[in-house]
XYZ file of N, CA and C in Angstrom:
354
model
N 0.837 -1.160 0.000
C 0.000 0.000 0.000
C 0.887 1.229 0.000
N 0.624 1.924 -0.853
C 1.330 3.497 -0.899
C 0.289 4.059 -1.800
N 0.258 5.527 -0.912
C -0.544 6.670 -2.197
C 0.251 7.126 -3.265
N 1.144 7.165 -3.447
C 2.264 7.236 -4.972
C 2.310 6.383 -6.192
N 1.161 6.306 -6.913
C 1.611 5.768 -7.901
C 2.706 4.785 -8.679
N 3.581 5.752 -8.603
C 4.844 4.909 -9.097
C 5.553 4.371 -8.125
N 5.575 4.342 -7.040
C 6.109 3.854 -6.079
C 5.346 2.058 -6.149
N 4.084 2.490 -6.289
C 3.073 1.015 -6.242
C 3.450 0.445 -6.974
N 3.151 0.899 -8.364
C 3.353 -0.085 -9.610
C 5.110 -0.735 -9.454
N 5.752 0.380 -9.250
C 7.513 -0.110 -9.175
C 7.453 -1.505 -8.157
N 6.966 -1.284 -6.970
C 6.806 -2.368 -6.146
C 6.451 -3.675 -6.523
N 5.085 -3.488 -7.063
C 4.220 -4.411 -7.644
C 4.916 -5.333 -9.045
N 5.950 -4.710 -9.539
C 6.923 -5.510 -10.343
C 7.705 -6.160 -9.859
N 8.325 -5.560 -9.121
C 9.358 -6.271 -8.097
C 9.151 -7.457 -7.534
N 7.922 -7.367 -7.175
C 7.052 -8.278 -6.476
C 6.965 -9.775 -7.067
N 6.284 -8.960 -8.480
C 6.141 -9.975 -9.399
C 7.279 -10.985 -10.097
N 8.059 -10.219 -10.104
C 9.375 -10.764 -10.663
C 9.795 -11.959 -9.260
N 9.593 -11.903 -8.245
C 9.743 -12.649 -6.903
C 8.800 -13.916 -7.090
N 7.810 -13.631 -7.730
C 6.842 -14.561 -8.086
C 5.937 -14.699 -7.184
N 5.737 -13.678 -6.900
C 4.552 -13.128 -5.361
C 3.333 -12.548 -6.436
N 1.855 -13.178 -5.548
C 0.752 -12.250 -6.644
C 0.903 -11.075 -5.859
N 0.687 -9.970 -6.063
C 0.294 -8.722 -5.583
C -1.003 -8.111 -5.651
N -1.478 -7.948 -4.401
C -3.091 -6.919 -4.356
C -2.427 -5.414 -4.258
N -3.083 -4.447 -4.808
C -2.663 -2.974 -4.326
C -3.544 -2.036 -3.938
N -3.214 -1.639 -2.878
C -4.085 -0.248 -2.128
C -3.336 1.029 -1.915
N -4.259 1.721 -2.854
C -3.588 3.235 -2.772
C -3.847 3.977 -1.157
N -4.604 3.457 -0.506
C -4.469 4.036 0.894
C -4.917 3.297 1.738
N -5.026 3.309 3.494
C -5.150 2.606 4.520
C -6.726 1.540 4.309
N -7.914 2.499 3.817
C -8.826 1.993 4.052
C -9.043 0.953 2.399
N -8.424 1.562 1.388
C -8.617 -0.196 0.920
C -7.719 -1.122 0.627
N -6.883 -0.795 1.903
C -5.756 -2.012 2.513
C -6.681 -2.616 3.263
N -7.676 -2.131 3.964
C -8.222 -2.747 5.182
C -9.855 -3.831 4.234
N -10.239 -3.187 2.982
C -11.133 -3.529 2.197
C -10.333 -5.079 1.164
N -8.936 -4.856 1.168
C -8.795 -5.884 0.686
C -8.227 -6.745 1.321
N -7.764 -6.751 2.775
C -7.618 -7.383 4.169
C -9.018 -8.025 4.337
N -10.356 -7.495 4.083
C -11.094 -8.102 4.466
C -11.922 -9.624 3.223
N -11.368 -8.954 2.268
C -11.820 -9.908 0.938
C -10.702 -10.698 1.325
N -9.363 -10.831 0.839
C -8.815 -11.837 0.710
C -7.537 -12.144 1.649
N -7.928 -11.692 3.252
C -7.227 -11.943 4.266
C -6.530 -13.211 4.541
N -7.377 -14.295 4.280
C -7.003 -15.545 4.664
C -5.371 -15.870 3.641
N -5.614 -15.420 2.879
C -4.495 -15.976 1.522
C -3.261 -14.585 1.982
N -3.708 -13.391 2.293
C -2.835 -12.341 2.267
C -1.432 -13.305 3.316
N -0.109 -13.109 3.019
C 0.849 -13.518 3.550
C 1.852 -12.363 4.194
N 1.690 -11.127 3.259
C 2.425 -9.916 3.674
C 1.865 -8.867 3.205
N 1.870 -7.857 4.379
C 1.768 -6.339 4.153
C 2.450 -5.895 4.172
N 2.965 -5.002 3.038
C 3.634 -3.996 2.995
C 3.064 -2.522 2.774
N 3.646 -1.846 3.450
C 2.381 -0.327 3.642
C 3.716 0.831 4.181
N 3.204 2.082 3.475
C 4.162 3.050 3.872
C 3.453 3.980 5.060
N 4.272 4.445 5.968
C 3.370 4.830 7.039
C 2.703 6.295 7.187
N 3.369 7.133 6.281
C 2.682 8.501 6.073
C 1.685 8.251 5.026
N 0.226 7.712 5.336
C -0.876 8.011 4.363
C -1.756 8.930 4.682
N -2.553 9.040 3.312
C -3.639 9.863 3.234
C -4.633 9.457 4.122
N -5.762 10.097 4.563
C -6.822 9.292 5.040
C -6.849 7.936 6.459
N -5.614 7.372 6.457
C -5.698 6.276 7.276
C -4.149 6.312 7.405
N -3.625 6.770 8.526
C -1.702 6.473 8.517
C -1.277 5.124 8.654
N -0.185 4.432 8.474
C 0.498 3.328 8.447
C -0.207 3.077 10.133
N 0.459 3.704 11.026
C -0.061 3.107 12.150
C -1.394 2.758 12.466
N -2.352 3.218 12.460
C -4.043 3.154 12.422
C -4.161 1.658 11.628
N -3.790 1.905 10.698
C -3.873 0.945 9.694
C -3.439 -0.574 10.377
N -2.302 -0.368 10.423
C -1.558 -1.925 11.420
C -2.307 -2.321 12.720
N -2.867 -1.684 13.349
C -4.075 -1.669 14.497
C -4.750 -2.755 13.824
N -5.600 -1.604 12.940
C -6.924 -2.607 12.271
C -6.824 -4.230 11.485
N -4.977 -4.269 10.962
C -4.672 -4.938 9.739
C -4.799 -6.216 11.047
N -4.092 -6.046 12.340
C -4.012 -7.192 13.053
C -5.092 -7.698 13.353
N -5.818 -7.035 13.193
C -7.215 -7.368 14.175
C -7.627 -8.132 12.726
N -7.796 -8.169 11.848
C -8.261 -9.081 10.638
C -7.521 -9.898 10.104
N -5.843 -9.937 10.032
C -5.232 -10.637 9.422
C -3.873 -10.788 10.644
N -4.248 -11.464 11.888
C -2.681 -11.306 12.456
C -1.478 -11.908 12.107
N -2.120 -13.231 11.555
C -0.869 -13.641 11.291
C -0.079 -13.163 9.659
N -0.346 -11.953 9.171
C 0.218 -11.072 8.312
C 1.289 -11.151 8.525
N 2.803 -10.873 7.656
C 4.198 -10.610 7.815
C 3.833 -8.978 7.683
N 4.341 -7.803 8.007
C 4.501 -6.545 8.114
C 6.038 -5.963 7.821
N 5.817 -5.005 6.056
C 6.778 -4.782 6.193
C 6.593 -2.897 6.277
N 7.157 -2.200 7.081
C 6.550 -0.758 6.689
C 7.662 0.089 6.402
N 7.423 0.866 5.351
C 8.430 1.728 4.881
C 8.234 3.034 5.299
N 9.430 3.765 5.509
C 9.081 5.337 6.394
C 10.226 6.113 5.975
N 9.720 7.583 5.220
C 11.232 8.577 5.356
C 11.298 9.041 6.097
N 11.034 8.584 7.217
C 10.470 9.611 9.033
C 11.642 8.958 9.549
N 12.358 10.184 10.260
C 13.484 9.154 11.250
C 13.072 9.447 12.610
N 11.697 9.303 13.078
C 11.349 9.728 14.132
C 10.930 8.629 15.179
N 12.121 8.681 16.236
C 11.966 6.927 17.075
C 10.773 7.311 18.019
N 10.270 7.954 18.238
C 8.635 7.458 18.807
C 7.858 6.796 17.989
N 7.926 7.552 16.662
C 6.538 6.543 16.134
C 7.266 4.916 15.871
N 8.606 4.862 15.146
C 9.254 3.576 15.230
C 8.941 2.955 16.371
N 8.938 3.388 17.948
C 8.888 2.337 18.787
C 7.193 1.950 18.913
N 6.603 2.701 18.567
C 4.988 2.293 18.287
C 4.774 1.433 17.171
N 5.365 0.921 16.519
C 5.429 -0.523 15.486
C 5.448 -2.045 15.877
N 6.837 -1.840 16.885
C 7.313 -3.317 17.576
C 5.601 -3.865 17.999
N 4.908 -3.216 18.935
C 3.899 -3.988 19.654
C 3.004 -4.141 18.484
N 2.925 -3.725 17.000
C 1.734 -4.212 15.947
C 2.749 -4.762 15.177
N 3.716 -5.840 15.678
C 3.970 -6.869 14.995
C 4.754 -6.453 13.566
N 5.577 -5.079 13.620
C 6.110 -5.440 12.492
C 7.253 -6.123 12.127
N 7.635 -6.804 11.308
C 8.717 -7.279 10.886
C 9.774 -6.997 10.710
N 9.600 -5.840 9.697
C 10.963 -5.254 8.427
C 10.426 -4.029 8.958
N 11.641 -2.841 9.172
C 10.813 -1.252 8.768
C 12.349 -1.050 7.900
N 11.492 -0.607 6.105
C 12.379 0.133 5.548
C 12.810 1.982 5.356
N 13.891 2.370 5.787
C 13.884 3.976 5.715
C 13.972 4.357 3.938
N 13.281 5.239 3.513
C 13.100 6.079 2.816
C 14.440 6.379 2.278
N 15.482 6.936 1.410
C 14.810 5.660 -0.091
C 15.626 4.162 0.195
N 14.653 3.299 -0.281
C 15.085 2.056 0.135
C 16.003 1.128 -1.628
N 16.619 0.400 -1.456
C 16.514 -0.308 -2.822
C 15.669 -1.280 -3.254
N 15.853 -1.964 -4.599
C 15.205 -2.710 -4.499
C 15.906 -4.300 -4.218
N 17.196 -4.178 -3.905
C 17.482 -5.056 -3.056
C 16.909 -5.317 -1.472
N 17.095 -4.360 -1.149
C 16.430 -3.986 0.558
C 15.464 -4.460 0.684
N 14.383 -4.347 -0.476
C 13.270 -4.906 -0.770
C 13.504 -6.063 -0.887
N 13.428 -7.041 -1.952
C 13.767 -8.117 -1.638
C 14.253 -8.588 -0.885
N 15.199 -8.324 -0.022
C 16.026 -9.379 0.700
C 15.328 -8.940 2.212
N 13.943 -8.388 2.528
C 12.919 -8.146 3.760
C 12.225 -9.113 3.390
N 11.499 -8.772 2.058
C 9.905 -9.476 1.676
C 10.697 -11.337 1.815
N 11.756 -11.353 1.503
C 12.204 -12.896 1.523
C 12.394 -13.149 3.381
N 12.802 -12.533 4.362
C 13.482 -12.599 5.449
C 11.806 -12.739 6.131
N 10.703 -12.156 5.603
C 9.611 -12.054 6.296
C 8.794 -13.155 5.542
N 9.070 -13.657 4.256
C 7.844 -15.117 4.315
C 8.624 -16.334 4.071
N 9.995 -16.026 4.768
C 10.408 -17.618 5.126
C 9.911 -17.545 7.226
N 10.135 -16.346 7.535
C 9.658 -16.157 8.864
C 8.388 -16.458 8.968
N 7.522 -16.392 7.920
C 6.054 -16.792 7.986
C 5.985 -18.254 7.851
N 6.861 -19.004 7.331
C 6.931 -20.378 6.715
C 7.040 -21.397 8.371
N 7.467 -20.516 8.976
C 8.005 -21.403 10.387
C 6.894 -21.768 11.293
């Protein structure tokens, strides 16, 4: 989930190339709309935490409460350790800082669904 456009689609290749299907939500609430359709199968969230409408954190609240056993990966150009230490207790996994590669990427989304595999 990201409101950026190209940030999504860039992801959503990446993804693909991993051989992961990808769902995409341009913001919190239809992360939480497609958490609720196809939760059971969802394996990882990835979500950036400055959104429109619904912030990364709000969002991870609600995402647990429907999908806990989700992998969580959240990306942030915020270097601000309060809200970071408000993550650990909603279960996230990976937090990537702002700009990330797309190695960084990969080598989380892999570190978080072999961690799901266990």
């Amino acid at each position: 989930m990201d409101d950026e456009a190209a940030i999504r689609s860039t992801l959503a290749v990446l993804l693909k190339q991993m051989g992961l299907q990808v769902l995409l939500a341009e913001n919190g609430m239809e992360a939480l709309d497609v958490l609720r359709t196809h939760g059971a199968t969802v394996r990882l969230l990835l979500t950036d935490l400055m959104m429109p409408r619904m912030g990364g954190i709000s969002l991870l609240r609600e995402a647990r409460r429907l999908a806990p056993h989700v992998a969580v990966i959240a990306t942030t150009g915020l270097y601000d350790s309060t809200e970071i230490q408000q993550l650990a207790p909603l279960g996230v996994n990976e937090i990537l800082r702002k700009p990330f590669t797309s190695d960084d990427m990969m080598k989380a989304v892999k570190r978080c669904l072999e961690g799901a595999r266990r």
